[in-house]
XYZ file of C-alpha atoms in Angstrom:
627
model
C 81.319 130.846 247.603
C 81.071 133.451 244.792
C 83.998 136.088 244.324
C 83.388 138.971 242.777
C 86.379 140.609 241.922
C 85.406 144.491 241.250
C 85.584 147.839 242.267
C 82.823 147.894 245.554
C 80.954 150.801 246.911
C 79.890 150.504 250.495
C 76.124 149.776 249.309
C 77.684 147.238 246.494
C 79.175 145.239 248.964
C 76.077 144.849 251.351
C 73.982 143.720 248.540
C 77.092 141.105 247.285
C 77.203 139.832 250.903
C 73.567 139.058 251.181
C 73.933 137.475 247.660
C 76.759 135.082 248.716
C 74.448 133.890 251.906
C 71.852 132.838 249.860
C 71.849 131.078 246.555
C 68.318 131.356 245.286
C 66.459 132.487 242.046
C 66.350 136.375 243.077
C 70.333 136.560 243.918
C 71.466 134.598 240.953
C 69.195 137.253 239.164
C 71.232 140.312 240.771
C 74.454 138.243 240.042
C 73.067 138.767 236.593
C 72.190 142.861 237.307
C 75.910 142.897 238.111
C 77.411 141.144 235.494
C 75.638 143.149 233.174
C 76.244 146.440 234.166
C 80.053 145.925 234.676
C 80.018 144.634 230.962
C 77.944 148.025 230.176
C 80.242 150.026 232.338
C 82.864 148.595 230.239
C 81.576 148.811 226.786
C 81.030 152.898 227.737
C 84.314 153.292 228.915
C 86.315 151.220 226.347
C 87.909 152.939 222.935
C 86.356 151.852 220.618
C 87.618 150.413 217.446
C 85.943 148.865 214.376
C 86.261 145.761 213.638
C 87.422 145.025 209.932
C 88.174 141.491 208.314
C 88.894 140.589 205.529
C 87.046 137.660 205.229
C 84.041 137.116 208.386
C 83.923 133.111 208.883
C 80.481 132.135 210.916
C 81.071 128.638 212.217
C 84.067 127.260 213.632
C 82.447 123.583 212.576
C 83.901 121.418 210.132
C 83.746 123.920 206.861
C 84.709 126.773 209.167
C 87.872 125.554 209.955
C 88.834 124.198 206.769
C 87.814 127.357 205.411
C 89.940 129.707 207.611
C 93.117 127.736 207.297
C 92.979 127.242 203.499
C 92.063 131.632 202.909
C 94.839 132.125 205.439
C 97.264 130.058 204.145
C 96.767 130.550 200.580
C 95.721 134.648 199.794
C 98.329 136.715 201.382
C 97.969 139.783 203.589
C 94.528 138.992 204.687
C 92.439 139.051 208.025
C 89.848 136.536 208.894
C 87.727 136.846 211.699
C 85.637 133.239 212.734
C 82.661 133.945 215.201
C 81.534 130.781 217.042
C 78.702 130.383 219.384
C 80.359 127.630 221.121
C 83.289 127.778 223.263
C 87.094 125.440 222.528
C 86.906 122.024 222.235
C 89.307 121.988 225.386
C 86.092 122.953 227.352
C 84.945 119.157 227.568
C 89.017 117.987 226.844
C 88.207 114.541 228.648
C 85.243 113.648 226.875
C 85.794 114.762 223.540
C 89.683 113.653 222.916
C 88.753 110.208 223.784
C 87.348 107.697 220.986
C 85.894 104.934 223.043
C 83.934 107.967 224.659
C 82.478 109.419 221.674
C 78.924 108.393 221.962
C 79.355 110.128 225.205
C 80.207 113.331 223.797
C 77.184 113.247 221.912
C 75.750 114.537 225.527
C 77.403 117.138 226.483
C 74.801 120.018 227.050
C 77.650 122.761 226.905
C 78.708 121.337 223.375
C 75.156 120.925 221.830
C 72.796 123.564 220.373
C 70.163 121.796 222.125
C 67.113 121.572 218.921
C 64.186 119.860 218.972
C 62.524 118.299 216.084
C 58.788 118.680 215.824
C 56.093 116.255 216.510
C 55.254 114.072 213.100
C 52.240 111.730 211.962
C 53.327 109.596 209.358
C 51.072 107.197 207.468
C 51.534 103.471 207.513
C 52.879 102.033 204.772
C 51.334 98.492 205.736
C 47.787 100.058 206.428
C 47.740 103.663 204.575
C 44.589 104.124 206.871
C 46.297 104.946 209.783
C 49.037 107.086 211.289
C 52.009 106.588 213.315
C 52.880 109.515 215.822
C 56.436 110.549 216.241
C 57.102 112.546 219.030
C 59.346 115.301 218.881
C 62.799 114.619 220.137
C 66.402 115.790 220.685
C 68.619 116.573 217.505
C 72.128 116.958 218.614
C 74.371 119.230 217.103
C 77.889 119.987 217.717
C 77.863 123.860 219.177
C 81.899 123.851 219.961
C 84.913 124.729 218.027
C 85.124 121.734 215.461
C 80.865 121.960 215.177
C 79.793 118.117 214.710
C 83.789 117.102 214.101
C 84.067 117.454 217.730
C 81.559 115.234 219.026
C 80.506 112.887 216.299
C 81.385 109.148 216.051
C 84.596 110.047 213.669
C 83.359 107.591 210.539
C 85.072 108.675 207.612
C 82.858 107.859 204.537
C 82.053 110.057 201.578
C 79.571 108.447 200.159
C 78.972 107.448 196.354
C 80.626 109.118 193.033
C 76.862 109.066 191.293
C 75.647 111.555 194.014
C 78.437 114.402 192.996
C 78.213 113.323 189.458
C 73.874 114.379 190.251
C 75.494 117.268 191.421
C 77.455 118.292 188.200
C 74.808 117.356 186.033
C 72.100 120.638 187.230
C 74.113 122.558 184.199
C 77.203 123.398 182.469
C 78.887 125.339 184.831
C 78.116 122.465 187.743
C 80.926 120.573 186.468
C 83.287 121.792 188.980
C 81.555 119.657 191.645
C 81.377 116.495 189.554
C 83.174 113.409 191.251
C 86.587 113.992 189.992
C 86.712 117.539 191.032
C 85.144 115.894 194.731
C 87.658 113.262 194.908
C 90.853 115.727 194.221
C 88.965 118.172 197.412
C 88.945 114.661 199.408
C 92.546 113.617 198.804
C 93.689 117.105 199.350
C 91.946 116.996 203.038
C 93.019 113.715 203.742
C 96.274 112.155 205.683
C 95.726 108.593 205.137
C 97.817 106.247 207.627
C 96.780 102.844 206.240
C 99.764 100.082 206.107
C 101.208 99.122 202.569
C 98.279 100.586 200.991
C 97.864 98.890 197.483
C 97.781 101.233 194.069
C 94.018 100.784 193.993
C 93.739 102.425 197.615
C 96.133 105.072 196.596
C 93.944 106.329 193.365
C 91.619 107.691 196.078
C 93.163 108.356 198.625
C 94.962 111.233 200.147
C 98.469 111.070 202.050
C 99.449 114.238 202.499
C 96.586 116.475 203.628
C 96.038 117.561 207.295
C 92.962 115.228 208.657
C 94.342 112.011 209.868
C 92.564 109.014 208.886
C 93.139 105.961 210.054
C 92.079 102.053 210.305
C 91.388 100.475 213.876
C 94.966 100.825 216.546
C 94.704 97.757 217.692
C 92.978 95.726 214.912
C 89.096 94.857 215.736
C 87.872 93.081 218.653
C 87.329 89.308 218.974
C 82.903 90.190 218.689
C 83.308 92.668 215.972
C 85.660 89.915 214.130
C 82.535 87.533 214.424
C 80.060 89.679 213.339
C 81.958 90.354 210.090
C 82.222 86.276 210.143
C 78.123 86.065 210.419
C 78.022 88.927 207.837
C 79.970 86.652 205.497
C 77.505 84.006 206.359
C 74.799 85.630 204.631
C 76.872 86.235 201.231
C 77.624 89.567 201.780
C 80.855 90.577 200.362
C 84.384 91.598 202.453
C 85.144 95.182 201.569
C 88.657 96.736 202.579
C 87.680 100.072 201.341
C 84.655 101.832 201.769
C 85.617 105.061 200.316
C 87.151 103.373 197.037
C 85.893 101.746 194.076
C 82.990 99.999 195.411
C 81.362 101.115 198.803
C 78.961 97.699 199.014
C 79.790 94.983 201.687
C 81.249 94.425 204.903
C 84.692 95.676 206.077
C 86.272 97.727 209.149
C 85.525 101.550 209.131
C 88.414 104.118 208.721
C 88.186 106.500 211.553
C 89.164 110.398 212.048
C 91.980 110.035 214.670
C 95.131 110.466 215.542
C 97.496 108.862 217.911
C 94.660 107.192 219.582
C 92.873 110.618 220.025
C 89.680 111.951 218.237
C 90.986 114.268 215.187
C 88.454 116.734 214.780
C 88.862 119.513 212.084
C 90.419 122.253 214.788
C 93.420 119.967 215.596
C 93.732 119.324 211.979
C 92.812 122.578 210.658
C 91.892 125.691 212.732
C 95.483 125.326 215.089
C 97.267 125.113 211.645
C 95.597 128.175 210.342
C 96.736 129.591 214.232
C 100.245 129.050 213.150
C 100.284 131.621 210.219
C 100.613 135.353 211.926
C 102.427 138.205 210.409
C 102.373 141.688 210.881
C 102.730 143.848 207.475
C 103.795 147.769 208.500
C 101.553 149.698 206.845
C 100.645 153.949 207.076
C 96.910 153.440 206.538
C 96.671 151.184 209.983
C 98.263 153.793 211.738
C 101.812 153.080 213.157
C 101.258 149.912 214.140
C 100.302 148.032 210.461
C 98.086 145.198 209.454
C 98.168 141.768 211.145
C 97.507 138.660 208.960
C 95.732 136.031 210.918
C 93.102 134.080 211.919
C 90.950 135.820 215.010
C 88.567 133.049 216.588
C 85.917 134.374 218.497
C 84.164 131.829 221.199
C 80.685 131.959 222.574
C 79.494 134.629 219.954
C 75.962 134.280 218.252
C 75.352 135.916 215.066
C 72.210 138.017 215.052
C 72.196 138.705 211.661
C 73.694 140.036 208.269
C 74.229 143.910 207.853
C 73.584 144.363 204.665
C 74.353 148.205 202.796
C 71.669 150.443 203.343
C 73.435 153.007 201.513
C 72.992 150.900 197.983
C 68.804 150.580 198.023
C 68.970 148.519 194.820
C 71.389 145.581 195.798
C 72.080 143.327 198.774
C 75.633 143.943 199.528
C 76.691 142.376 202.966
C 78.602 144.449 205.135
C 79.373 142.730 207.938
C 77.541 140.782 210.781
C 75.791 141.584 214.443
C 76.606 139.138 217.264
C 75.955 138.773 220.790
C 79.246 138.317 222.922
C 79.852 138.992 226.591
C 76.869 140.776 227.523
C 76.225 142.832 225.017
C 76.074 143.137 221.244
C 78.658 143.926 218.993
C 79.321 144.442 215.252
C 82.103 143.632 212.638
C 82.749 144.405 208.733
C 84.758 143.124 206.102
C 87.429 145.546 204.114
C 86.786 145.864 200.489
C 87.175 142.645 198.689
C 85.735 141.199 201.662
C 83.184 138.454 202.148
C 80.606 137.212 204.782
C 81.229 133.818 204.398
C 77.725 131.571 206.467
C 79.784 127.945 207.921
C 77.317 127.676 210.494
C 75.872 124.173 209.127
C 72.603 123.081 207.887
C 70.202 124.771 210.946
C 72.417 128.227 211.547
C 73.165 128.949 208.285
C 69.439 129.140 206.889
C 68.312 130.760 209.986
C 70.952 133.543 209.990
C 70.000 133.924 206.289
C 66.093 134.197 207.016
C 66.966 136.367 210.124
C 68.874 138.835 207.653
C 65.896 139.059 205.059
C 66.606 136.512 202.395
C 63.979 133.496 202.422
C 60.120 132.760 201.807
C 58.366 135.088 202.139
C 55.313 133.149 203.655
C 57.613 132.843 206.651
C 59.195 136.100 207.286
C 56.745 138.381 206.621
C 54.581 136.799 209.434
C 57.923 137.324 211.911
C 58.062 140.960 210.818
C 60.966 140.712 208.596
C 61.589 142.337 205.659
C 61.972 140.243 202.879
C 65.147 141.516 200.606
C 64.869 138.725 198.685
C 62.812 135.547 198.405
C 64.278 132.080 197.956
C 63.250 128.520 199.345
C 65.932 128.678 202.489
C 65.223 126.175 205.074
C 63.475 123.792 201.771
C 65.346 120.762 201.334
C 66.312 119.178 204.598
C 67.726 116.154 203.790
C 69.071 113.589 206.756
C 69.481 109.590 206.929
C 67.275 108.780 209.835
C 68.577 105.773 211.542
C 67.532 103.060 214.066
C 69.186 100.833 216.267
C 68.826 96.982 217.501
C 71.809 95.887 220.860
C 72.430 92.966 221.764
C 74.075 91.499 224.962
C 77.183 89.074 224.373
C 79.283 86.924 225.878
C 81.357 89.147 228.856
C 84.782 90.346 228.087
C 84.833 90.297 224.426
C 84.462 93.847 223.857
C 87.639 96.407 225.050
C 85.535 99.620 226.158
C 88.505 101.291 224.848
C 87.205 101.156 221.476
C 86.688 103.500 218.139
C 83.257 102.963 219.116
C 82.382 102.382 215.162
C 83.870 99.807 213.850
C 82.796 97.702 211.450
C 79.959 98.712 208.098
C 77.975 96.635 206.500
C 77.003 98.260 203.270
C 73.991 97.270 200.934
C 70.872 97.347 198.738
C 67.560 97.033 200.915
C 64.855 95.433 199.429
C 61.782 97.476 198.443
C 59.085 95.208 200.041
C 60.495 95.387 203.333
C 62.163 91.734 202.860
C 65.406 90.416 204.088
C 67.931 91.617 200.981
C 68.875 88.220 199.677
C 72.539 87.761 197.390
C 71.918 90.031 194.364
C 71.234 92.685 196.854
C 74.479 92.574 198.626
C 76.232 92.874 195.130
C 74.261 95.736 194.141
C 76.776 98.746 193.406
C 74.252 101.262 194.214
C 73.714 100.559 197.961
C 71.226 102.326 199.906
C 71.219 101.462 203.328
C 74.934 101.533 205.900
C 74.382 99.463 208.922
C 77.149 101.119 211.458
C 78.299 98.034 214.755
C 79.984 99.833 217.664
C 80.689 98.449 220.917
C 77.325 98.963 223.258
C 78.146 101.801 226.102
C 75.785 102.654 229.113
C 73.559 105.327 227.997
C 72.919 104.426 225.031
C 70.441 105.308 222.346
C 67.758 102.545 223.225
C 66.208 103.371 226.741
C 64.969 99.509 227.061
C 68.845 98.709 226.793
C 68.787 101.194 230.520
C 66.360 98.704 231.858
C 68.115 95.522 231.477
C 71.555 97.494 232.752
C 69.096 97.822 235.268
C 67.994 94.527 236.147
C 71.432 92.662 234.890
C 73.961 95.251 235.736
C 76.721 96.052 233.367
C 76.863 93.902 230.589
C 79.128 93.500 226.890
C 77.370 93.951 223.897
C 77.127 95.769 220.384
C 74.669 97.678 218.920
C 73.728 97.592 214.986
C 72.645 100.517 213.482
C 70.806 101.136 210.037
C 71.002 104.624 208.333
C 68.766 105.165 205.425
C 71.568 106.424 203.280
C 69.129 107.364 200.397
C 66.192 108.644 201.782
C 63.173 109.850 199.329
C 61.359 111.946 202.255
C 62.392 116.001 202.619
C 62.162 118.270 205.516
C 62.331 121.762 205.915
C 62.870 123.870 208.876
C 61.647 127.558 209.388
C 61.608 130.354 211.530
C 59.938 130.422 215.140
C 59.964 133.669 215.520
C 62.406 136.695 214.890
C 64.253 136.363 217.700
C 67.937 134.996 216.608
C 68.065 133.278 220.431
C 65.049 131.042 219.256
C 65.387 127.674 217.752
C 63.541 127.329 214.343
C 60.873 124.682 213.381
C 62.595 121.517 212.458
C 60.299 119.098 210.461
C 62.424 116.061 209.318
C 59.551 114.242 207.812
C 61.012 110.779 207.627
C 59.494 108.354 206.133
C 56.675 110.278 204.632
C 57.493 109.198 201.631
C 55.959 105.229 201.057
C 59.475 103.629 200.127
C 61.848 104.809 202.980
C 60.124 102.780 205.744
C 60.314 99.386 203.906
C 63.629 99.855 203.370
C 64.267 100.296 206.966
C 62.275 97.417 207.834
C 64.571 95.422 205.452
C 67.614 96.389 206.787
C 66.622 95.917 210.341
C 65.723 92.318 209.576
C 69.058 91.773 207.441
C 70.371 92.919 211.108
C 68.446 89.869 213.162
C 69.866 87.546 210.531
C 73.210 88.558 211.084
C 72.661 88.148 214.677
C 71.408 84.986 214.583
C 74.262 83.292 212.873
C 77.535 81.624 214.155
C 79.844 82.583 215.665
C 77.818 85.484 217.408
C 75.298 82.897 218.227
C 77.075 80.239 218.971
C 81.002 81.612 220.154
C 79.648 84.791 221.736
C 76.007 83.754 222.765
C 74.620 87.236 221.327
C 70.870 87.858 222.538
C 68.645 91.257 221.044
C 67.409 93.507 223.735
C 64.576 95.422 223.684
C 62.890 93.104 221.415
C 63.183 89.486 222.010
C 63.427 89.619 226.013
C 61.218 90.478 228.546
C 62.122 94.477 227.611
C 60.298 94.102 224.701
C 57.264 95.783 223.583
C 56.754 95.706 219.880
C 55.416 92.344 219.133
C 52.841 90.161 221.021
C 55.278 86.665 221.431
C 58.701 88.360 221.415
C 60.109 87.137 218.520
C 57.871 87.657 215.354
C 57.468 91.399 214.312
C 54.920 91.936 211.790
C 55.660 95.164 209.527
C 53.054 96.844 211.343
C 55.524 96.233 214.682
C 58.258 96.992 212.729
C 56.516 100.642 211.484
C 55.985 101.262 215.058
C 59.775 100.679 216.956
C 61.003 102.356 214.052
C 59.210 105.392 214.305
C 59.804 105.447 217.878
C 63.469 105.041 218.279
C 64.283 106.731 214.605
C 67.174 109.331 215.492
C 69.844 111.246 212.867
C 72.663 113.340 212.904
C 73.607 114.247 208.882
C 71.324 117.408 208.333
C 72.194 118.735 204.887
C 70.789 120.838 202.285
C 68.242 123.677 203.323
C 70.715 126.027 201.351
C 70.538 124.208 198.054
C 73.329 124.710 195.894
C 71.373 124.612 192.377
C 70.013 127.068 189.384
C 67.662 129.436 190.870
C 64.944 128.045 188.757
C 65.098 124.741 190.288
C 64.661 125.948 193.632
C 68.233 126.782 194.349
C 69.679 128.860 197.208
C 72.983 129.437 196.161
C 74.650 129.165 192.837
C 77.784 127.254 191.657
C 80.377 128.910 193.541
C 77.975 129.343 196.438
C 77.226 132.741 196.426
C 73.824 133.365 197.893
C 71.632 134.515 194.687
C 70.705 138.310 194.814
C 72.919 138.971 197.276
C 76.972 140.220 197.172
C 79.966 139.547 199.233
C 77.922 136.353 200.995
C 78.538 133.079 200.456
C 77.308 129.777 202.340
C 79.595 127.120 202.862
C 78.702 123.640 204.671
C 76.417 121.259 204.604
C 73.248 122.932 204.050
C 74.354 123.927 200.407
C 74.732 120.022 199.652
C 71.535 119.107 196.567
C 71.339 115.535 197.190
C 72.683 113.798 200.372
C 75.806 112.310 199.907
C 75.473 108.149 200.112
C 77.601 108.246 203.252
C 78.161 110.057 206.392
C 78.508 113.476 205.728
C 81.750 114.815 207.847
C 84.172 113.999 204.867
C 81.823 115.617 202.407
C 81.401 118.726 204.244
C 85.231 119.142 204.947
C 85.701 118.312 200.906
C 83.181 121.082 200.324
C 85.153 123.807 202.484
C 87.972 123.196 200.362
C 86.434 123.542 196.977
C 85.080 126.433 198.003
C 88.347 128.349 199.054
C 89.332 127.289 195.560
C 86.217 129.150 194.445
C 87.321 132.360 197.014
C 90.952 132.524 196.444
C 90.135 132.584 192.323
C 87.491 135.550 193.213
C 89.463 137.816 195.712
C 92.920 137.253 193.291
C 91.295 137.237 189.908
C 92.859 134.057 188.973
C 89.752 132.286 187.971
C-alpha cells in the first residue's frame, strides 16, 4: 500500500486512490507526476539561499573522504561541501560490514554505477590471423559513500616503489611523488595492527594513521594453509610482507578491517572529518556566523563544472550543477575556494568532458564547447584478471572468511610457459594471483552449474591479475547527457605480450593445484575446465594456447580503473600537472585514481587513499601560502 503523506484536494485524492488499486506502468508514472511537482512546489516556495563552500569535494569514494577529513582537520575556518551520487554505506549495512560477504557486495545494484564495457576483437597472439571476440560486460563500481572502499575485496597492497619512482622521474618538479614521498602518504593513512611487528615491517609501515589494517582474525584456514604448502612446492618463496621490501612470493594478505568488520575509508575517514564542527560568529554571515564542517550530500549527480563567464579569457571554476531530489541545484566555492573532481577514474573524466575540457574530436560531435583541449578519458589503465575454482575436500573452508587471503606474487614468463625458479625470485613481479574462499555466485558461471548438479560444495578460487599490463584503454563520451554512461574500451590484451603472460600465470595456477597437500590432503579438483563443465579444450585436461586465448578472453573481468586524468607535463599527454591542477583551468583540481601515470604494481585502494593525502598536502600549502 502506498502512503502519500501531503496536502490532498478532493480531485488529488481520487486520482491517489485509483493509483493505490492498481500498481501498473501508468500509476507508477503519476506517482512520478506527483513526486515531482511537490518537489517543484517546494523548490518555488522555499527561501532560497546560495550555497557557498569553501572547498566542493565530488566523490565521497576513497580520495573523497580522505580528502575532506584531512582539509577539515588541517586549514581552519573552512567549509567543505562533498556531493555523492550514491547514498550511506548503511544503505546495504548487512552486506557491506561483513568480510566473508564481500564478493557479495560486489552485487549490489543500489551500490554500483552499473557501466558496461564495450564489445572488443582482439587478435590472437598464437595465430595473429584471427580474432577473439569479447563481449561487452559488467564493470562494477562502487556508487556509495566509501566509492570502491565500500564494496571491494579489502586487499591492502600498494604496489612497487619503481612505479612512483616512474612517476617522479616525468621532470624536476615530479619529485614530490617519488617513492619516499609515497611511502610517508602510506604510513600516514595507515593503522597497522600486526603482532610484534619486526624493525623491517616498521620502516614501512604506518601505526598511527586512521585506516585499520590488519592480518587474518583467526589465522588462515586449514585449505588456504595447503595451498601456501603446494606454493612452496614449486620454489616459490614465503613472503610475510607484501607491502615491504620485496613484494615477490607467497604469504597471507593484510586486509582493510576492523574488529572483524570491513573498514572502508568513511568509517576511517569521512565520520572522523564528521566529528570536527564549529561555529565561528561572524557579521558578514549575518547573525548567525560561519559553520566549519564537512556537509555530505547523498544521491546527488554532478552535471557539470560552472566555470566564470564573466572572465572570457580564463577557465576559472565557480562551482558545480547537480541533480538532487527532483530537481537541479547549484553550489559555489568562496574565494580561495576550489572544485576539487574525487569522483574516480570514469566520473571524473566525464564530468571534466561534460564541462568543456577534453578532445575535441569527442565533444564537438556532442555539442560541447570545447574550453580547452586535452587527452581526458586517454590512458585507461586496469589489471584485467581471470579466475580458475576448484572444489575441495568439505569443511575445510570457514565461510566466515576475509574472502582474500593468501597472494602469490611473481614474474610470468613471456612465452606463455609455466614461470620456473628464477622467475619466482624476480624482484620485479608482474603478475598477483589473489586465493579466496569460493562463495555461490561467483565469478565463473560454469562454477553455477556444478552448484547445480552437486549442490553446495567447499572450494577456492585462484585468481591472476595482470599487474603490469602493456595494453591502454580510453573511455569517451556517449552523448552530452551527464545521466549517460560513457564508452568504456578497456582494450586488454591488445597489446601481443599481456595475453602470454596470462596464459603463464594461469598454468603456474594448475601446478599449484596439482600438488600435495591440495591434491592429496584436500582432494582439490578444477571446475569449469577439467570436468564435465568444461568447454575450452577437446579431452578436458590439455589446453593448447589457442584454448587458453579463448577462456581468457571470455571470463577476463577487472576492477582497478586508473589513469584517464594523467597526472604528467602537458607535452606528454598530461591532464593535470604536479599538484593536480587541471591544466588551463583555475580553482579545479582532480584527485583519485584517474590522475595515476602508470598503474601502480598492486591493487589500487591503498594507492588512491595515499594519493588523497598528498594532495591535501598540495591544498593546504596553496590555500595557506605555506608552500
Amino acid at each position: 500500500m502506498i502512503t502519500f503523506k501531503i496536502s490532498r484536494n478532493k480531485n488529488m485524492s481520487q486520482d491517489i486512490s485509483a493509483i493505490e488499486k492498481n500498481h501498473d506502468l501508468e500509476n507508477d508514472n503519476k506517482i512520478r507526476e506527483f513526486w515531482n511537482k511537490k518537489i517543484c512546489d517546494h523548490d518555488k516556495l522555499a527561501k532560497k539561499t546560495k550555497e557557498t563552500y569553501d572547498f566542493i569535494i565530488v566523490g565521497a569514494g576513497t580520495a573523497g573522504c580522505v580528502l575532506a577529513r584531512e582539509l577539515i582537520h588541517c586549514i581552519p575556518s573552512i567549509n567543505v561541501l562533498v556531493l555523492e551520487a550514491g547514498g550511506p554505506d548503511t544503505y546495504s549495512n548487512g552486506i557491506i560490514k561483513l568480510p566473508c560477504a564481500s564478493l557479495k557486495a560486489l552485487r549490489i545494484n543500489d551500490c554500483d554505477w552499473g557501466y558496461v564495457t564495450q564489445e572488443q576483437r582482439i587478435q590472437s597472439s598464437v595465430d595473429p590471423t584471427k580474432e577473439i571476440l569479447k563481449k561487452e560486460s559488467p564493470y562494477m563500481r562502487g556508487k556509495v559513500w566509501g566509492g570502491s572502499s565500500t564494496v571491494n575485496a579489502m586487499v591492502y597492497m600498494r604496489g612497487q616503489a619503481k612505479v612512483y619512482n616512474d612517476w617522479a622521474a616525468q621532470g624536476p618538479e615530479y619529485k614530490i611523488w617519488d617513492w619516499d614521498h609515497c611511502l610517508e602518504a602510506f604510513k600516514a593513512v595507515e593503522k597497522n595492527s600486526r603482532k610484534n611487528p619486526d624493525e623491517k615491517f616498521k620502516k614501512f609501515h604506518g601505526f598511527n594513521g586512521l585506516l585499520h589494517v590488519k592480518d587474518s582474525k583467526n589465522d588462515i584456514y586449514d585449505v588456504m594453509s595447503g595451498l601456501i604448502d603446494a606454493a612452496k612446492n614449486l620454489g616459490i618463496p614465503y613472503n610475510d610482507d607484501f607491502n615491504g621490501e620485496k613484494q615477490n612470493g607467497v604469504g597471507t594478505l593484510q586486509s582493510t578491517i576492523q574488529d572483524g568488520k570491513r573498514c572502508s575509508l568513511v568509517d576511517s575517514y569521512l565520520k572522523d572529518a564528521f566529528k570536527k564542527v564549529e561555529l565561528h560568529p561572524d557579521s558578514k554571515y549575518n547573525s548567525f556566523g560561519k559553520v566549519t564542517a564537512v556537509d555530505v550530500r547523498s544521491f546527488a549527480h554532478v552535471l557539470n563544472i560552472i566555470w566564470d563567464e564573466k572572465n572570457k579569457e580564463e577557465n576559472i571554476a565557480i562551482g558545480v550543477r547537480y541533480f538532487c531530489n527532483g530537481i537541479v541545484r547549484e553550489a559555489f566555492i568562496a574565494p580561495k575556494g576550489e572544485v576539487i573532481l574525487c569522483g574516480g577514474a570514469i566520473n571524473s573524466p566525464q564530468i571534466l568532458m561534460l564541462s568543456g575540457i577534453g578532445p575535441k574530436e569527442n565533444l564537438e560531435p556532442n555539442n560541447i564547447k570545447v574550453r580547452k583541449e586535452l587527452p581526458v578519458g586517454r590512458n585507461l589503465l586496469d589489471h584485467p584478471g581471470c579466475c580458475l575454482v576448484a572444489k575441495s575436500t568439505p569443511n575445510t573452508i570457514n565461510h566466515w572468511s576475509n574472502s582474500c587471503e593468501i597472494g602469490i606474487i611473481h614474474k610470468a614468463n613471456v612465452e606463455g610457459k609455466i614461470p620456473c625458479k628464477d622467475d619466482f625470485f624476480d624482484e620485479n613481479p608482474d603478475m598477483q594471483i589473489i586465493a579466496s574462499t569460493y562463495q555461490d555466485g561467483f565469478l565463473d558461471p560454469s562454477t553455477e552449474l556444478y552448484r547445480k548438479k552437486h549442490n553446495k560444495f567447499d572450494g577456492i578460487a585462484l585468481i591472476p591479475l595482470l599487474n603490469i599490463p602493456s595494453s591502454i584503454g580510453y573511455l569517451e563520451l556517449n552523448s552530452n547527457n551527464p545521466f549517460d554512461q560513457p564508452k568504456i574500451y578497456l582494450n586488454f590484451f591488445e597489446k601481443s605480450d599481456d595475453l602470454p603472460r596470462m596464459i603463464s600465470s594461469l598454468k603456474l595456477c594448475r601446478e599449484i593445484l596439482k600438488q600435495p597437500p591440495l591434491s592429496t590432503v584436500y582432494d582439490v579438483k578444477e571446475i569449469g575446465i577439467n570436468d564435465e563443465f568444461g568447454q575450452w579444450c577437446t579431452n578436458g585436461d590439455d589446453m593448447s594456447d589457442e584454448d587458453w586465448e579463448r577462456f581468457i578472453v571470455n571470463k577476463s573481468f577487472s576492477f582497478h580503473i586508473c589513469g584517464t586524468v594523467k597526472m604528467a607535463p602537458e607535452s606528454k599527454d598530461g591532464v593535470a600537472n604536479h599538484r593536480l591542477q587541471v591544466y588551463g583551468t583555475k580553482n579545479l583540481r582532480v584527485v583519485d585514481a584517474s590522475i595515476f601515470p602508470y598503474i601502480p604494481n598492486g591493487n589500487t585502494n591503498a594507492p588512491t587513499a595515499m594519493v588523497a593525502w598528498r594532495a591535501s598536502r598540495l591544498i593546504i600549502e596553496d590555500y595557506t601560502g605555506t608552500c
